[in-house]
Amino acid sequence: MQVRRGGSVRRRTAPIIGALFALALASGGVWAQGSGRIQATHLRLDAVDLADAVTGGLTFFASLQDGRGEPLMATDPTLWSVAVDGETIDGKVTVGQLEQSTASVALAIVFQADIASKENGAFEHAQLGVSKVLNGLRDRDLSYVVAFDGKTIVTTQALSPKHSDAVSWVSKEVVPNGATPYLSAAILKGLDAFPGDFRSVGPNRALLVVSDGFDGEQANKLNAAFARIKQVATDRNVRVHVIGNAIESGNPHDDQLQRLRDLADATGGTVWTAIEPAKVEFELETALKALMGQHVVKIQSTDYQDDKSVTFTVSANYGGQDYTSNAVIQHVPERESHIWTWVLVSVGSLVGLVLLFFIGRSVVRLIRDRRDDAGEQDAGPALNTCRQCNNQIPADWKVCKYCEALPHYGRLVVRSSGALNGRTFFIKEALTNIGAAEGNGVVLREPSVSKRHAGIKVQDNRFELADFGSTNGVFINNQRITKQFLKDGDVLSIGMVEIEFQFKK
């Protein structure tokens, strides 16, 4: 039985044994929606971005979390796979966590600001926690805030990258008021921020609700209201995460939170429960870590049918255990035809081979003539194989004249001491990989260099250097980067190897 005192809702009696048991097991913990069990480690497919599908590019946003709902890191692409209609597809896979990627998230926050939450201390910590979440977002992310009480529902202007403005509004303008909060109406207000299409706001969307579950709506209308919320969230691909305020009851299984648990379960969200005021702020920080720890899995592939609705799943291996996500059904647009591209590439390759033949023959003749002029009587200088063009070249050549004579975009000159000092590598492809393993366009056999360390992408005469998740990182002019465009004369650090980048001379 519940009674109202001073505008707040309180329990006459709290189940002391149950509260102590809950405290011992999972104070503020993450609980499986609709059950009393703590979640196990799981993999959840949150969203699929098909913006680049016409060129064979698919992007997946996936959450790999432990039983507390905190993110686990698994960025090795070899640990991941993508399946279409149950069949694993082939293609080049890259994996990173959202915080370090160029991908974005759109987040709406709905939090309770009534008299009851002020009296039990939840409002103050929710206010601080919401501000921390907003400050943890990046310029490429979008945010929207809804504060609701017993009299009004107030919001920021719209989904916006100006998170500092939202922080100022939350800390200065939101004042607790009223006795009976408008929970369902406030959640619908938060969902209204997301458009029905994904052109202006991408598919990676989340709504974070901070509430004790009480709603001023008439009891006979609540079921219909939450059914509509579930439908709107599903249609607009919005995951609803919940910070449940169970401070009044001291019970993380509080029945008053059941509708919110069901909502999170129906939309693929997570539930955190706080049974003391400070835990509200703590769980908001946990939710931010889970959000930024989301994995961004990209695959470049043509190994699937297009212009049809298909079922996507992703799988990952973590700690020796295989995890497979939930299924997401999307309509894949028709891919672009590349027949003329292949025709041009074929013709260009043929012309290039002819030129390579004549240039190579001229270079070989030049080398032979110089050797004859020097009156060399022995078998000639020691030879090595150029790792870029596979021609036999004198061992003392720091610059391969075969490579230099061929078309190229730019060059990388090793400036660090050691056997590689002065060695010049040529950027001849639109994508040149750098690493210690054979098969890379630039092979650096150094212990500090990962097998597949980094890569340089050339487009419109711009050179973009990207870290492929290496162990020792990638630096440009002593500044660590994830991805950055290069300027002539930039000094790159690939592991312990320093390399000067030069435009084509």
Coordinates of C-alpha atoms in Angstrom, one line a residue, residues 142-386:
L142 CA 23.6 14.8 -30.8
S143 CA 21.7 15.3 -27.5
Y144 CA 18.2 16.3 -26.4
V145 CA 17.0 16.6 -22.8
V146 CA 13.5 16.4 -21.3
A147 CA 12.8 17.2 -17.6
F148 CA 9.4 16.4 -16.3
D149 CA 7.6 17.0 -13.0
G150 CA 4.0 17.0 -11.7
K151 CA 3.0 20.2 -13.6
T152 CA 5.1 20.6 -16.7
I153 CA 7.4 18.9 -19.3
V154 CA 10.3 21.1 -20.4
T155 CA 12.9 20.4 -23.0
T156 CA 16.0 21.7 -24.8
Q157 CA 15.4 23.0 -28.3
A158 CA 16.1 19.9 -30.4
L159 CA 18.7 17.2 -31.1
S160 CA 21.9 19.3 -31.2
P161 CA 25.7 18.9 -30.9
K162 CA 25.8 21.9 -28.5
H163 CA 26.0 19.7 -25.3
S164 CA 27.4 22.5 -23.2
D165 CA 24.2 24.6 -23.7
A166 CA 22.1 21.6 -22.6
V167 CA 24.4 21.2 -19.5
S168 CA 23.8 24.9 -18.6
W169 CA 20.0 24.5 -19.0
V170 CA 19.9 21.3 -16.8
S171 CA 22.0 22.9 -14.0
K172 CA 20.3 26.3 -14.0
E173 CA 16.8 26.1 -15.4
V174 CA 15.4 22.8 -14.2
V175 CA 13.6 23.2 -10.9
P176 CA 11.6 20.3 -9.1
N177 CA 7.9 20.9 -9.0
G178 CA 4.6 19.0 -8.6
A179 CA 3.6 15.8 -6.9
T180 CA 2.7 13.4 -9.6
P181 CA 5.1 13.1 -12.6
Y182 CA 4.0 12.8 -16.3
L183 CA 6.3 9.9 -17.1
S184 CA 4.7 8.4 -20.2
A185 CA 4.0 11.8 -21.8
A186 CA 7.7 12.8 -21.1
I187 CA 9.0 9.6 -22.8
L188 CA 6.9 10.3 -25.9
K189 CA 8.3 13.8 -25.9
G190 CA 11.8 12.4 -25.9
L191 CA 11.0 10.0 -28.8
D192 CA 9.5 12.9 -30.8
A193 CA 13.1 14.3 -31.1
F194 CA 14.0 11.4 -33.5
P195 CA 12.8 11.7 -37.1
G196 CA 11.1 8.8 -38.8
D197 CA 13.9 8.5 -41.5
F198 CA 17.7 8.2 -41.0
R199 CA 18.9 10.9 -43.4
S200 CA 19.4 13.7 -41.0
V201 CA 19.8 11.6 -37.8
G202 CA 21.5 8.2 -38.3
P203 CA 20.1 4.9 -37.0
N204 CA 22.3 4.7 -33.8
R205 CA 19.8 6.2 -31.4
A206 CA 19.2 5.8 -27.7
L207 CA 16.8 7.3 -25.1
L208 CA 17.9 7.3 -21.4
V209 CA 15.1 7.5 -18.8
V210 CA 15.7 8.4 -15.1
S211 CA 12.6 7.7 -13.1
D212 CA 11.0 6.0 -10.1
G213 CA 8.3 4.6 -12.4
F214 CA 5.3 6.7 -11.0
D215 CA 3.0 8.2 -13.6
G216 CA 0.2 10.7 -13.2
E217 CA -1.7 9.3 -16.1
Q218 CA -5.0 7.5 -15.3
A219 CA -4.4 3.8 -14.6
N220 CA -6.7 2.7 -17.3
K221 CA -4.7 4.6 -19.9
L222 CA -1.2 3.6 -18.9
N223 CA -1.1 0.3 -20.7
A224 CA -2.2 2.0 -23.9
A225 CA 0.3 4.8 -23.4
F226 CA 3.3 2.4 -22.9
A227 CA 2.1 0.3 -25.9
R228 CA 2.3 3.4 -28.0
I229 CA 5.8 4.2 -26.6
K230 CA 7.0 0.8 -27.5
Q231 CA 5.7 1.1 -31.1
V232 CA 7.2 4.6 -31.6
A233 CA 10.6 3.5 -30.2
T234 CA 10.6 0.4 -32.4
D235 CA 9.5 2.3 -35.6
R236 CA 12.3 4.9 -35.0
N237 CA 14.9 2.4 -33.9
V238 CA 15.4 4.0 -30.5
R239 CA 16.8 1.8 -27.7
V240 CA 15.4 2.8 -24.3
H241 CA 17.8 2.5 -21.3
V242 CA 16.5 2.9 -17.8
I243 CA 18.0 4.3 -14.6
G244 CA 15.4 3.0 -12.1
N245 CA 15.0 5.0 -8.9
A246 CA 14.1 2.5 -6.2
I247 CA 15.2 4.7 -3.3
E248 CA 11.7 4.8 -1.6
S249 CA 11.4 1.0 -1.5
G250 CA 15.0 0.0 -1.2
N251 CA 14.2 -2.9 -3.5
P252 CA 15.8 -3.2 -7.0
H253 CA 12.8 -5.3 -8.1
D254 CA 10.3 -2.6 -7.2
D255 CA 7.0 -3.4 -9.0
Q256 CA 6.6 0.3 -9.8
L257 CA 9.5 0.0 -12.3
Q258 CA 8.1 -3.0 -14.1
R259 CA 6.7 -0.9 -17.1
L260 CA 10.1 0.7 -17.6
R261 CA 11.8 -2.7 -17.4
D262 CA 9.4 -4.1 -20.0
L263 CA 10.0 -1.0 -22.2
A264 CA 13.8 -1.5 -22.1
D265 CA 13.4 -5.2 -22.8
A266 CA 11.1 -4.5 -25.8
T267 CA 13.5 -2.0 -27.4
G268 CA 16.8 -3.7 -26.7
G269 CA 17.9 -1.5 -23.9
T270 CA 19.5 -2.0 -20.4
V271 CA 18.2 -1.4 -16.9
W272 CA 20.3 -0.1 -14.0
T273 CA 18.6 0.3 -10.6
A274 CA 19.7 2.7 -7.8
I275 CA 18.5 2.1 -4.2
E276 CA 20.3 5.1 -2.8
P277 CA 20.6 8.7 -4.1
A278 CA 24.3 8.7 -5.1
K279 CA 23.7 5.5 -7.1
V280 CA 21.6 7.5 -9.6
E281 CA 24.6 9.6 -10.5
F282 CA 26.9 6.6 -10.6
E283 CA 24.6 4.6 -12.9
L284 CA 24.3 7.5 -15.3
E285 CA 28.1 7.4 -15.6
T286 CA 27.8 3.7 -16.1
A287 CA 25.3 4.3 -18.9
L288 CA 27.7 6.8 -20.6
K289 CA 30.5 4.2 -20.5
A290 CA 28.2 1.6 -22.0
L291 CA 27.2 4.1 -24.7
M292 CA 30.7 5.1 -25.6
G293 CA 32.0 1.5 -25.4
Q294 CA 29.7 0.4 -28.2
H295 CA 31.5 -1.4 -30.9
V296 CA 31.4 0.0 -34.5
V297 CA 31.9 -3.0 -36.8
K298 CA 32.4 -2.1 -40.5
I299 CA 32.6 -4.6 -43.4
Q300 CA 33.3 -3.9 -47.1
S301 CA 31.7 -6.7 -49.0
T302 CA 29.7 -7.7 -52.0
D303 CA 29.0 -11.2 -50.6
Y304 CA 25.3 -10.7 -50.1
Q305 CA 22.2 -10.0 -52.1
D306 CA 21.0 -6.4 -52.4
D307 CA 17.6 -4.7 -53.1
K308 CA 15.8 -7.0 -50.6
S309 CA 15.0 -7.3 -46.9
V310 CA 17.6 -9.4 -45.1
T311 CA 18.3 -10.5 -41.5
F312 CA 21.6 -9.3 -40.1
T313 CA 23.5 -10.7 -37.0
V314 CA 27.0 -10.1 -35.8
S315 CA 29.2 -12.6 -33.8
A316 CA 32.2 -12.0 -31.6
N317 CA 34.6 -14.2 -29.6
Y318 CA 35.5 -12.8 -26.2
G319 CA 37.6 -14.7 -23.6
G320 CA 37.4 -17.9 -25.7
Q321 CA 33.6 -17.8 -25.7
D322 CA 31.5 -17.1 -28.9
Y323 CA 28.6 -14.7 -28.7
T324 CA 25.9 -14.0 -31.4
S325 CA 23.7 -11.0 -31.4
N326 CA 20.0 -10.6 -31.8
A327 CA 18.7 -10.4 -35.4
V328 CA 17.9 -7.1 -37.2
I329 CA 15.9 -7.0 -40.4
Q330 CA 16.7 -4.3 -42.9
H331 CA 16.1 -3.6 -46.6
V332 CA 19.4 -3.4 -48.4
P333 CA 19.5 -0.9 -51.3
E334 CA 20.7 -1.9 -54.7
R335 CA 24.5 -1.5 -55.1
E336 CA 26.1 0.7 -57.7
S337 CA 27.2 -0.9 -61.0
H338 CA 31.0 -0.8 -61.3
I339 CA 31.3 -2.2 -64.8
W340 CA 32.8 0.9 -66.3
T341 CA 35.1 1.2 -63.3
W342 CA 36.4 -2.3 -64.0
V343 CA 36.8 -1.5 -67.7
L344 CA 38.9 1.6 -66.9
V345 CA 40.9 -0.3 -64.3
S346 CA 41.6 -3.1 -66.8
V347 CA 42.7 -0.7 -69.5
G348 CA 44.8 1.3 -67.1
S349 CA 46.4 -1.9 -65.8
L350 CA 47.3 -3.0 -69.3
V351 CA 48.9 0.3 -70.1
G352 CA 50.7 0.3 -66.8
L353 CA 52.1 -3.2 -67.5
V354 CA 53.4 -2.1 -70.9
L355 CA 55.1 1.0 -69.4
L356 CA 56.5 -1.1 -66.6
F357 CA 58.0 -3.5 -69.0
F358 CA 59.8 -0.8 -71.0
I359 CA 60.8 1.2 -67.9
G360 CA 62.1 -2.0 -66.2
R361 CA 64.1 -3.0 -69.3
S362 CA 65.7 0.5 -69.5
V363 CA 66.6 0.5 -65.8
V364 CA 68.2 -3.0 -66.1
R365 CA 70.2 -1.9 -69.1
L366 CA 71.4 1.3 -67.3
I367 CA 72.5 -0.8 -64.4
R368 CA 74.3 -3.3 -66.6
D369 CA 76.1 -0.5 -68.6
R370 CA 77.3 1.2 -65.4
R371 CA 78.6 -2.1 -64.1
D372 CA 80.5 -2.7 -67.4
D373 CA 82.0 0.8 -67.3
A374 CA 83.3 0.2 -63.8
G375 CA 85.1 -2.9 -65.1
E376 CA 83.6 -5.2 -62.5
Q377 CA 84.9 -8.7 -62.9
D378 CA 83.0 -10.4 -60.1
A379 CA 79.4 -11.6 -60.0
G380 CA 78.2 -8.1 -59.2
P381 CA 76.8 -6.5 -56.1
A382 CA 74.7 -8.3 -53.6
L383 CA 71.0 -8.1 -54.5
N384 CA 67.8 -7.9 -52.5
T385 CA 64.2 -8.1 -53.5
C386 CA 62.2 -4.9 -53.3

